[in-house]
Amino acid sequence: MSNTRIQRRMEALKASGRKALIPYIVAGDPTPTVTVPAMHAVVEAGADIIELGMPFSDPFADGPVNQRGAERAINSGMTLAGVVTTVSEFRKDDNDTPIVLMGYLNPVIAMGETIFCEAAAAAGVDGLLIVDMPPEEEGSLVQSAKMNGLDLIYLAAPTTTDERLQTIGKATSGYLYYVSLKGITGSSKLDTSDVSQRVAYMRQHVSVPICVGFGIRNAKDAAVISSAADGSIVGTVLVSQVEALVDQPEKIPNALKAILEPMRQAMDTNG
Amino acid sequence: MALTEQELRTLEYEPDTGGHFGDYGGRYVSETLMAALNELDHSYQNLKNDPDFQREFDADLASFVGRPSPLYHAGRWSKVIGGAQIYFKREDLNHTGAHKVNNTIGQALLAKYSGKPRVIAETGAGQHGVASATVAARLGLECVVYMGADDIERQSPNVYRMKLLGAEVVSVESGSRTLKDALSEAMRDWVTNVDDTFYIIGTVAGPAPYPQLVRDFNAVVGREVKWQSREIFGKYPDALVACVGGGSNAIGLFYPFLRDAEVAIYGVEAAGRGLSTNEHAAPLCSGRPGVLHGAKTYLMDNSDGQIAHTHSVSAGLDYPGVGPEHAYLKDIGRANYVGATDDEALAAFHEVSQIEGIIPALETAHALAYTKTLAASMRPNQTIVCNMSGRGDKDIFTVAKMEGISLT
């Protein structure tokens, strides 16, 4: 039996011939109280794994939509410790859905890599995706993550060379996050046939499941992507919805559900 | 962590292949940027020893920038202070009025040799933006400059200059609306348009290889001081002083002297309203190591690791990080980093204007403020070289406004 929640979930999906639907939301956006209900809502809509954003003040790999999400979260008082607590709260009612914390390195350094990994694992976090920590810069965070049984998810891009793909393929665990476009989160163009070819090619170097993010906006995108990859990661379109409901946060959980349900449906009827 | 003098004299002072200066620097970037940085590193490592490239760079520094810049004895000011002899390295006399152009010429030539028709840049005070727009105009490259909305307000003459030079200036409204946000925005542009775009970073910060290549292009400053000081006073200076925001003018002066351990080195950060307040921009004096904009370095953040909003009277120093090589030089004890407050800088701004007939940039005024303190503690037969990194024309509106004077 595989030992992490992410690996178990990926194997179960594979066994049933389904693909992973992975929503991304920012913890604390726009208020800390809406995050746990939003997480439960996306699971009800069919999410298999949740990527929970750890807000950072200077998210230079993200587009303006996600940066505003992070700013709202920071302004609402969300901290890295608060993100961990949010996961503990979520775990009270859901012990199955894997959680990946996604963010930037500096807040983790500020807390201390070991303290952070221990706290995250104890809270029920399953994986970490640190956007600005490529395998070349692995430090004490990697060791701490491994000691605490956390998967480390790395990114691959259309421009990633074969040589680096091998390095990344060895480093990543749980799944590989393929950034489907050149550019930042929330970019508009998505060439789905390119993505299919590239994913097929990457499988030569990468043994873990490959999930694809950046540019997936609707059910059709999600279905096409997941016919080629092992999962679709949906972020900016959800953060945009949160932004639209910033004055009515109580409506956010259902609104996110309404975006994800058609995606789930399209992905499942796909294959 | 501090090294012995013998160790300091024999160190290589070069980053490793991953761009690390000791524990600092590196490439802490998203995978989407990695290929572009590797490509840049590759073309730079090839071109830096290419005789054609070097010849073109040197020729531009001579005929377009006006190098070598003079080493000037600030005799009256030295006498007034009554200590060491103070010399100014006159980077303020360069075309576009600051040291910044040394680097933009180098990087724009890299863009040209790499076949990229479009360049982008971030700017704080506007000096780097103007220098980039200038060189882009000369080489016929499209140029887009990202500038924080607050800085656009503080530095309107430079904004107009960039427009005159044919550049597009994009106002950055996110975050603190200053240099750090402009840098983030420029990186986003680069990630999206990497095929045809060269990103001209304006300082020794950012991911490798930028800290190294920006240093190398600015090192002409220190190399000139080496022969000029021998020619003028027969030996190397006893001390070097330069202001440090990102730290490019400082490293340009310091780098050629790093193994000359008898030369004391002082970097002056913006202490704003005082290092004991939260309103300053002095990560080396009172920050801690972290990761920002692609490099591990000293930075200013809150207890939760969110990057702090900084304060300085000078837009060019108003940045929460610093070049990783400075972080390294601090830790090994090769350079000393100190602060000068807004008030101290403004006092030096007026003093040097009136005593030496040179209006310095507000950034430079921080170095001058510390130079005064240092000179007073030294003997008249000793020498200090202070990098006059930029001229103050761009700052007269800021200073006038602070003093309640209307110029319009």
XYZ file of C-alpha atoms in Angstrom:
679
model
C 0.000 0.000 0.000
C 1.314 3.491 -0.800
C 2.090 5.541 2.230
C 0.852 9.033 1.438
C -2.687 10.254 1.035
C -1.810 11.774 -2.359
C -0.379 8.530 -3.694
C -3.372 6.561 -2.427
C -5.764 9.018 -4.043
C -3.902 8.924 -7.344
C -3.903 5.125 -7.370
C -7.586 4.955 -6.559
C -8.340 7.351 -9.422
C -6.255 5.314 -11.800
C -7.977 2.116 -10.749
C -11.388 3.639 -11.473
C -10.225 5.239 -14.734
C -10.830 8.782 -13.525
C -8.652 11.884 -13.528
C -7.858 14.241 -10.670
C -9.661 17.548 -10.345
C -7.444 19.854 -8.290
C -8.781 23.287 -7.312
C -6.535 26.022 -5.942
C -7.787 28.627 -3.506
C -5.885 31.047 -1.293
C -6.231 30.447 2.451
C -7.835 33.482 4.074
C -9.159 35.009 0.844
C -11.094 37.155 1.436
C -11.574 36.179 5.105
C -10.208 33.318 7.214
C -13.702 32.056 8.087
C -14.697 31.288 4.509
C -11.770 28.985 3.733
C -12.820 25.773 5.513
C -16.406 25.897 4.146
C -14.959 26.610 0.696
C -12.679 23.583 0.988
C -15.576 21.316 1.907
C -17.611 22.760 -0.958
C -14.969 22.007 -3.566
C -14.758 18.426 -2.275
C -18.534 18.092 -2.648
C -18.162 19.358 -6.204
C -15.776 16.507 -6.929
C -12.307 17.800 -6.084
C -9.797 15.022 -5.509
C -6.961 17.085 -4.056
C -6.963 20.676 -2.781
C -4.103 23.061 -3.408
C -4.296 25.648 -0.666
C -2.400 28.875 -1.283
C -0.107 30.206 1.426
C -0.339 33.942 0.782
C 2.872 35.834 0.065
C 3.335 39.555 -0.421
C 5.501 39.286 -3.561
C 4.250 36.349 -5.641
C 6.159 37.069 -8.827
C 5.258 33.809 -10.591
C 1.555 34.574 -10.245
C -0.626 36.877 -12.256
C -2.519 39.877 -10.922
C -5.640 37.870 -10.001
C -3.761 35.534 -7.679
C -1.649 38.376 -6.313
C -4.798 40.258 -5.345
C -6.060 37.073 -3.708
C -2.871 36.869 -1.656
C -3.128 40.555 -0.726
C -6.725 40.090 0.469
C -5.669 37.092 2.530
C -2.742 38.901 4.146
C -4.957 41.899 4.868
C -7.518 39.594 6.475
C -4.814 38.500 8.922
C -3.941 35.139 7.379
C -0.463 33.929 8.358
C 1.475 30.762 7.644
C 0.532 29.470 11.094
C -3.058 30.363 10.214
C -2.866 28.279 7.032
C -1.780 25.261 9.068
C -4.624 25.807 11.536
C -7.063 26.039 8.617
C -6.001 22.559 7.524
C -6.505 21.182 11.073
C -10.019 22.626 11.033
C -10.749 21.059 7.665
C -9.434 17.684 8.859
C -12.059 17.545 11.625
C -14.641 16.700 8.969
C -12.552 15.313 6.125
C -9.764 12.868 6.694
C -9.524 11.667 3.096
C -8.957 14.579 0.727
C -5.256 15.275 0.230
C -4.105 18.847 0.874
C -1.129 20.462 -0.840
C 0.124 23.798 0.460
C 1.326 26.000 -2.374
C 3.336 29.174 -1.950
C 6.715 30.844 -1.755
C 9.779 30.090 0.301
C 10.273 33.206 2.414
C 7.364 32.722 4.846
C 8.541 29.124 5.369
C 12.091 30.301 6.122
C 10.652 32.882 8.523
C 8.783 30.185 10.463
C 11.683 27.735 10.222
C 11.613 24.808 7.796
C 11.547 22.095 10.466
C 8.900 23.742 12.622
C 6.774 24.338 9.542
C 6.994 20.768 8.238
C 6.263 19.266 11.647
C 3.265 21.547 12.162
C 1.959 20.961 8.640
C 2.232 17.188 8.913
C 0.557 17.214 12.330
C -2.293 19.305 10.916
C -2.911 16.810 8.129
C -1.101 18.461 5.217
C 0.039 15.975 2.588
C 2.285 17.855 0.209
C 4.160 21.086 -0.411
C 4.609 23.010 -3.616
C 7.104 25.826 -3.176
C 6.994 27.828 -6.384
C 10.398 29.503 -5.997
C 12.329 26.450 -4.852
C 13.576 24.458 -7.840
C 15.441 21.179 -7.157
C 18.765 23.016 -7.555
C 18.062 25.063 -4.438
C 16.921 22.232 -2.224
C 17.906 22.866 1.351
C 16.769 21.891 4.776
C 13.127 22.126 3.739
C 13.456 19.018 1.605
C 14.901 16.971 4.445
C 12.287 18.165 6.898
C 9.504 17.460 4.439
C 10.750 13.924 3.866
C 11.169 13.248 7.577
C 7.595 14.314 8.105
C 6.172 12.268 5.244
C 5.195 15.264 3.124
C 5.227 14.909 -0.650
C 7.180 17.613 -2.490
C 5.576 18.600 -5.741
C 7.711 20.321 -8.355
C 6.809 22.265 -11.467
C 7.731 21.550 -15.069
C 7.251 24.067 -17.886
C 7.070 23.936 -21.700
C 10.636 25.305 -21.706
C 12.038 22.689 -19.324
C 14.922 20.820 -20.960
C 15.200 17.024 -20.964
C 18.097 17.198 -18.568
C 16.180 19.229 -16.025
C 13.067 17.136 -16.572
C 15.027 14.134 -15.350
C 16.170 16.037 -12.252
C 12.649 17.255 -11.590
C 11.188 13.812 -12.281
C 13.442 12.341 -9.601
C 12.760 15.116 -7.101
C 8.984 15.318 -7.367
C 6.710 13.037 -5.387
C 2.942 12.702 -5.329
C 2.538 14.262 -8.753
C 4.260 16.627 -11.157
C 2.636 20.004 -11.789
C 2.989 20.819 -15.464
C 2.655 24.532 -16.162
C 0.861 24.401 -19.467
C 1.779 27.834 -20.757
C 4.639 30.161 -20.805
C 3.713 32.930 -18.495
C 2.066 33.514 -15.203
C -1.071 32.132 -13.585
C -4.170 33.451 -15.263
C -2.701 33.808 -18.736
C -5.242 33.461 -21.455
C -3.896 31.169 -24.157
C -4.143 27.404 -23.775
C -3.053 25.194 -26.649
C -4.484 21.831 -25.706
C -2.913 19.762 -28.479
C 0.521 21.032 -27.466
C -0.208 20.006 -23.914
C -1.175 16.451 -24.919
C 2.009 15.957 -26.876
C 4.157 17.397 -24.167
C 2.572 15.304 -21.421
C 3.070 12.145 -23.450
C 6.698 13.119 -23.982
C 7.304 13.888 -20.306
C 6.141 10.428 -19.277
C 9.456 9.088 -20.577
C 11.220 10.949 -17.767
C 8.612 11.087 -15.046
C 7.048 8.130 -13.281
C 4.594 9.977 -11.012
C 1.208 11.237 -12.260
C 1.327 14.457 -14.293
C -1.275 17.111 -13.528
C -1.656 20.206 -15.651
C -2.415 23.739 -14.542
C -2.340 27.353 -15.807
C -5.011 28.394 -18.262
C -7.833 25.947 -17.476
C -10.957 28.096 -17.422
C -13.967 25.926 -18.174
C -15.344 22.396 -18.362
C -14.160 21.913 -21.908
C -10.564 22.849 -21.044
C -10.655 20.544 -18.036
C -11.987 17.643 -20.088
C -9.452 18.027 -22.874
C -6.536 18.410 -20.488
C -7.506 15.441 -18.383
C -7.855 13.218 -21.440
C -4.085 13.635 -21.835
C -2.895 14.179 -18.275
C -3.645 12.621 -14.905
C -5.348 15.687 -13.558
C -6.494 19.255 -14.127
C -5.484 22.038 -11.756
C -7.904 24.959 -11.649
C -6.865 28.163 -9.925
C -7.294 31.605 -11.380
C -10.902 31.145 -12.426
C -11.760 30.269 -8.802
C -9.771 33.162 -7.324
C -11.571 35.486 -9.771
C -14.892 34.185 -8.490
C -13.807 34.827 -4.907
C -12.862 38.355 -5.926
C -16.276 38.925 -7.469
C -17.926 37.900 -4.197
C -15.636 39.763 -1.891
C -18.581 41.588 -0.311
C -20.719 38.474 0.014
C -18.252 35.855 1.247
C -21.043 33.571 2.431
C -21.854 32.903 -1.229
C -18.325 31.810 -2.111
C -18.541 28.060 -1.286
C -21.548 27.494 -3.547
C -20.123 29.682 -6.302
C -16.914 27.639 -6.385
C -18.983 24.473 -6.453
C -20.898 25.801 -9.451
C -17.652 26.265 -11.391
C -16.172 22.879 -10.502
C -19.238 20.620 -10.929
C -19.418 20.970 -14.727
C -15.675 20.373 -14.890
C -16.017 17.192 -12.864
C -18.854 16.049 -15.098
C -17.020 16.799 -18.320
C -13.894 15.032 -17.074
C -15.827 11.926 -16.052
C -17.840 11.581 -19.272
C -14.657 12.152 -21.209
C -13.130 8.738 -20.851
C 31.670 33.351 9.758
C 34.183 36.234 9.362
C 37.358 35.245 7.547
C 40.970 36.129 8.365
C 42.799 38.813 6.405
C 44.875 36.153 4.678
C 41.715 34.334 3.615
C 40.160 37.567 2.354
C 43.236 38.223 0.226
C 43.070 34.880 -1.547
C 39.337 34.328 -1.983
C 38.022 33.953 -5.518
C 34.982 36.216 -4.958
C 33.233 34.445 -7.814
C 29.888 32.679 -7.571
C 29.684 28.909 -8.087
C 28.026 27.551 -11.244
C 24.625 27.876 -9.566
C 25.278 31.561 -8.924
C 25.823 31.233 -5.162
C 27.991 33.641 -3.224
C 28.528 31.474 -0.170
C 25.031 30.650 1.028
C 23.452 33.580 -0.853
C 22.282 34.198 -4.392
C 21.222 31.223 -6.483
C 18.141 30.822 -8.616
C 15.068 30.754 -6.417
C 12.622 31.076 -9.265
C 9.645 29.306 -10.706
C 10.395 26.641 -13.279
C 8.878 28.919 -15.917
C 11.922 31.223 -15.616
C 14.596 28.572 -15.406
C 15.185 28.069 -19.132
C 15.482 31.808 -19.730
C 18.007 32.211 -16.915
C 20.031 29.251 -18.090
C 20.062 30.634 -21.612
C 21.151 34.046 -20.352
C 23.856 32.492 -18.207
C 25.115 30.488 -21.132
C 25.265 33.443 -23.502
C 26.866 35.659 -20.857
C 29.571 33.144 -19.941
C 30.382 32.888 -23.664
C 30.257 36.591 -24.451
C 32.119 37.951 -21.454
C 35.374 36.677 -22.913
C 34.438 37.380 -26.519
C 36.833 40.032 -27.872
C 34.245 41.564 -30.234
C 31.702 41.942 -27.459
C 34.276 43.428 -25.087
C 35.556 45.811 -27.738
C 32.055 47.064 -28.494
C 31.315 47.444 -24.765
C 34.525 49.369 -24.119
C 34.006 51.585 -27.172
C 30.478 52.471 -26.027
C 31.693 53.258 -22.520
C 34.263 55.626 -23.992
C 32.341 57.397 -26.739
C 28.699 57.148 -25.609
C 29.038 57.289 -21.809
C 32.163 59.448 -21.638
C 34.433 57.143 -19.650
C 36.724 57.163 -17.825
C 34.876 59.310 -15.322
C 37.188 61.586 -13.307
C 38.416 60.943 -9.794
C 37.938 64.354 -8.225
C 39.540 65.699 -5.054
C 36.843 67.314 -2.929
C 39.464 69.568 -1.409
C 37.245 72.188 0.169
C 34.941 69.670 1.776
C 37.915 67.631 3.039
C 39.311 70.764 4.635
C 36.007 71.741 6.225
C 35.713 68.287 7.772
C 39.366 68.312 8.756
C 40.108 64.590 8.392
C 40.906 62.301 5.476
C 41.202 63.557 1.895
C 37.923 62.837 0.113
C 37.798 61.946 -3.566
C 34.622 61.587 -5.603
C 34.398 59.024 -8.372
C 32.360 61.098 -10.791
C 29.769 58.619 -12.091
C 27.374 61.594 -12.009
C 29.156 62.874 -15.115
C 28.211 59.807 -17.168
C 25.692 60.159 -19.952
C 22.224 59.920 -18.291
C 23.737 61.079 -15.007
C 24.538 57.954 -13.042
C 26.480 54.700 -12.934
C 23.400 52.835 -14.177
C 24.308 53.265 -17.828
C 27.428 51.074 -17.508
C 25.174 48.118 -16.856
C 22.438 48.941 -19.363
C 24.970 49.214 -22.163
C 26.346 45.813 -21.259
C 22.932 44.185 -21.034
C 21.548 45.859 -24.156
C 24.568 44.541 -26.042
C 23.800 41.090 -24.652
C 20.247 41.510 -25.956
C 21.585 42.504 -29.347
C 24.026 39.597 -29.510
C 21.218 37.234 -28.402
C 18.914 38.514 -31.145
C 16.167 39.867 -28.841
C 14.393 42.892 -30.342
C 12.570 43.929 -27.165
C 13.977 44.929 -23.780
C 12.168 45.491 -20.512
C 13.375 47.050 -17.295
C 12.158 47.908 -13.811
C 13.040 51.200 -12.208
C 12.835 52.867 -8.813
C 14.211 56.386 -9.011
C 13.937 56.256 -12.780
C 17.687 56.315 -13.413
C 17.833 52.725 -14.575
C 14.702 53.229 -16.657
C 16.235 56.260 -18.351
C 19.523 54.443 -18.880
C 17.672 51.467 -20.409
C 15.507 53.664 -22.625
C 18.604 55.550 -23.758
C 20.509 52.478 -24.799
C 17.419 50.890 -26.352
C 16.915 54.005 -28.476
C 20.493 53.902 -29.626
C 20.354 50.213 -30.551
C 16.863 50.427 -32.051
C 15.267 48.087 -29.508
C 11.666 48.309 -28.304
C 11.697 49.261 -24.613
C 9.100 48.878 -21.845
C 9.861 50.159 -18.340
C 7.926 49.080 -15.249
C 7.751 51.658 -12.490
C 5.821 51.760 -9.214
C 2.938 54.227 -9.246
C 4.318 56.011 -6.173
C 7.736 56.336 -7.782
C 6.177 57.736 -10.948
C 4.772 60.473 -8.788
C 8.084 61.093 -6.998
C 10.184 61.080 -10.164
C 8.097 62.681 -12.885
C 11.053 64.262 -14.755
C 12.565 60.835 -15.336
C 9.214 59.471 -16.490
C 9.083 62.169 -19.125
C 12.676 61.503 -20.135
C 11.895 57.846 -20.759
C 8.941 58.827 -22.910
C 11.063 61.275 -24.872
C 13.450 58.419 -25.557
C 10.624 56.379 -27.032
C 10.074 53.959 -24.158
C 6.708 52.882 -22.840
C 6.397 53.425 -19.066
C 3.997 51.053 -17.326
C 2.651 52.173 -13.954
C 2.614 49.342 -11.395
C -0.298 49.670 -8.993
C 0.133 46.425 -7.049
C 1.631 45.923 -3.602
C 3.527 48.903 -2.216
C 3.648 50.559 -5.682
C 7.442 50.941 -5.539
C 10.566 49.260 -6.889
C 9.906 45.757 -5.556
C 6.532 45.639 -7.268
C 7.987 46.977 -10.501
C 10.555 44.178 -10.347
C 7.839 41.531 -9.867
C 5.880 42.961 -12.778
C 8.910 42.992 -15.069
C 9.613 39.347 -14.215
C 6.026 38.515 -15.168
C 6.454 40.216 -18.513
C 9.690 38.325 -19.078
C 8.160 34.927 -18.250
C 5.381 35.604 -20.734
C 7.478 37.058 -23.566
C 10.795 35.340 -23.088
C 11.216 34.381 -26.763
C 11.741 37.933 -28.000
C 12.441 39.830 -24.794
C 15.574 40.576 -22.788
C 15.091 41.667 -19.185
C 17.598 44.369 -18.208
C 17.724 44.168 -14.417
C 18.973 47.399 -12.901
C 20.839 46.141 -9.908
C 22.876 43.248 -8.545
C 19.750 41.636 -7.062
C 17.578 38.961 -8.652
C 18.346 35.409 -9.720
C 21.704 34.254 -11.098
C 23.364 35.222 -13.361
C 22.135 38.814 -12.879
C 24.096 39.659 -9.712
C 27.296 38.554 -11.400
C 26.765 40.170 -14.792
C 25.508 43.481 -13.419
C 28.548 43.547 -11.123
C 30.898 42.807 -13.997
C 29.464 45.607 -16.138
C 29.775 48.087 -13.256
C 33.244 46.919 -12.199
C 34.727 49.397 -14.672
C 34.182 51.936 -11.865
C 36.541 50.222 -9.438
C 39.050 49.330 -12.133
C 39.363 52.993 -13.075
C 39.713 54.020 -9.433
C 42.613 51.572 -9.108
C 44.765 53.307 -11.709
C 43.420 56.784 -11.017
C 44.236 56.604 -7.312
C 47.767 55.406 -8.031
C 48.177 58.208 -10.533
C 46.736 60.938 -8.317
C 47.927 60.020 -4.835
C 50.306 57.175 -5.435
C 48.468 54.363 -3.668
C 45.104 52.718 -3.268
C 42.578 54.588 -1.143
C 42.367 53.718 2.540
C 38.613 53.440 2.332
C 35.814 53.111 -0.215
C 32.277 54.352 0.447
C 29.163 53.819 -1.665
C 25.426 53.790 -1.091
C 23.629 50.446 -1.217
C 20.054 49.935 -2.370
C 20.295 46.837 -4.521
C 23.990 47.620 -4.468
C 25.209 47.909 -8.064
C 27.228 51.118 -7.826
C 28.744 49.854 -4.591
C 29.767 46.464 -5.925
C 31.105 48.121 -9.070
C 33.469 50.178 -6.925
C 34.240 47.446 -4.360
C 34.726 44.379 -6.523
C 38.154 45.161 -8.031
C 39.434 45.933 -4.483
C 38.062 42.871 -2.674
C 41.411 41.108 -2.438
C 43.207 44.301 -1.389
C 42.425 43.794 2.251
C 44.165 47.022 3.314
C 41.346 48.972 1.600
C 38.437 49.313 4.031
C 34.995 49.032 2.444
C 31.789 50.710 3.598
C 28.336 50.263 2.101
C 25.752 52.801 3.256
C 22.105 51.785 3.446
C 19.084 54.033 3.774
C 18.297 54.307 7.463
C 15.176 56.360 6.646
C 13.687 57.737 9.851
C 16.184 55.713 11.881
C 17.257 52.071 12.151
C 15.343 51.738 15.419
C 12.089 52.609 13.633
C 10.396 50.358 11.074
C 10.712 53.104 8.488
C 13.935 52.445 6.675
C 15.377 50.364 3.860
C 18.428 48.792 5.463
C 18.246 44.993 5.202
C 21.968 44.448 5.833
C 21.918 46.633 8.945
C 18.739 45.287 10.454
C 17.151 42.599 8.281
C 17.707 38.856 8.102
C 18.396 36.242 5.440
C 15.455 35.114 3.334
C 14.440 34.674 -0.298
C 13.139 37.486 -2.492
C 12.993 37.983 -6.251
C 14.931 34.850 -7.032
C 17.863 35.091 -4.643
C 18.688 34.231 -1.073
C 19.874 37.411 0.609
C 19.289 39.741 3.522
C 15.860 41.311 3.359
C 13.283 43.115 5.425
C 10.203 41.117 6.329
C 7.743 40.797 9.179
C 7.660 37.880 11.617
C 5.424 35.970 9.187
C 7.876 36.301 6.292
C 5.859 38.884 4.368
C 8.110 41.425 2.691
C 8.066 44.735 4.538
C 7.141 48.108 3.126
C 10.303 50.161 3.250
C 10.902 53.868 3.579
C 13.611 56.116 2.235
C 13.680 59.691 1.044
C 15.414 58.323 -2.047
C 13.395 56.134 -4.401
C 16.521 54.357 -5.608
C 17.309 52.953 -2.173
C 13.708 52.140 -1.281
C 14.012 48.362 -1.713
C 13.616 45.621 0.936
C 16.323 43.320 -0.449
C 19.945 43.690 -1.451
C 22.347 42.023 -3.861
C 23.434 38.602 -2.573
C 27.134 39.368 -2.965
C 26.766 42.152 -0.395
C 25.136 39.668 1.974
C 28.160 37.441 1.504
C 30.684 40.279 1.944
C 28.929 41.259 5.154
C 29.029 37.736 6.590
C 32.681 37.088 5.780
C 33.621 40.499 7.172
C 35.086 41.962 3.974
C 32.738 44.938 3.868
C 31.028 46.989 6.561
C 27.431 48.057 6.159
C 26.142 51.125 7.928
C 23.107 53.391 7.665
C 22.481 57.063 6.947
C 19.111 58.590 7.805
C 16.952 60.767 5.566
C 18.003 63.807 7.567
C 21.712 62.989 7.403
C 21.455 62.432 3.657
C 19.607 65.713 3.124
C 22.218 67.589 5.151
C 25.005 66.076 3.034
C 23.020 66.875 -0.135
C 23.043 70.576 0.751
C 26.561 70.634 2.104
C 28.208 69.083 -0.936
C 26.109 71.231 -3.278
C 27.298 74.377 -1.561
C 30.890 73.463 -0.783
C 31.856 71.496 -3.875
C 29.453 72.774 -6.521
C 28.065 69.302 -7.169
C 24.399 68.496 -6.574
C 24.385 64.791 -5.733
C 21.535 62.320 -6.164
C 19.682 61.631 -2.919
C 20.912 58.035 -3.103
C 24.493 59.258 -3.319
C 23.863 61.714 -0.495
C 23.620 58.709 1.864
C 27.163 57.697 0.937
C 28.292 61.299 1.384
C 26.740 61.488 4.846
C 28.741 58.504 6.011
C 31.861 59.717 4.203
C 31.743 62.825 6.343
C 31.605 60.807 9.579
C 34.349 58.475 8.417
C 36.628 61.257 7.164
C 36.391 63.041 10.488
C 37.745 59.922 12.208
C 40.751 59.669 9.860
C 43.992 61.595 9.358
C 44.637 64.187 6.606
C 47.225 61.924 4.951
C 44.597 59.220 4.449
C 42.181 58.997 1.551
C 38.579 58.017 0.987
C 37.001 57.397 -2.399
C 33.256 57.966 -2.314
C 31.260 56.897 -5.334
C 29.383 59.956 -6.614
C 26.984 57.465 -8.170
C 24.497 59.934 -9.619
C 23.613 63.579 -9.996
C 20.779 65.249 -8.185
C 18.901 67.004 -10.996
C 16.124 64.432 -10.726
C 15.760 65.095 -6.985
C 15.442 68.855 -6.831
C 11.640 68.641 -6.925
C 11.576 66.166 -4.039
C 13.924 68.229 -1.923
C 12.129 71.488 -2.711
C 8.794 69.940 -1.802
C 10.149 68.658 1.529
C 11.341 72.153 2.277
C 8.032 73.706 1.370
C 9.271 75.361 -1.802
C 7.120 75.306 -4.930
C 8.986 75.107 -8.244
C 5.999 75.306 -10.568
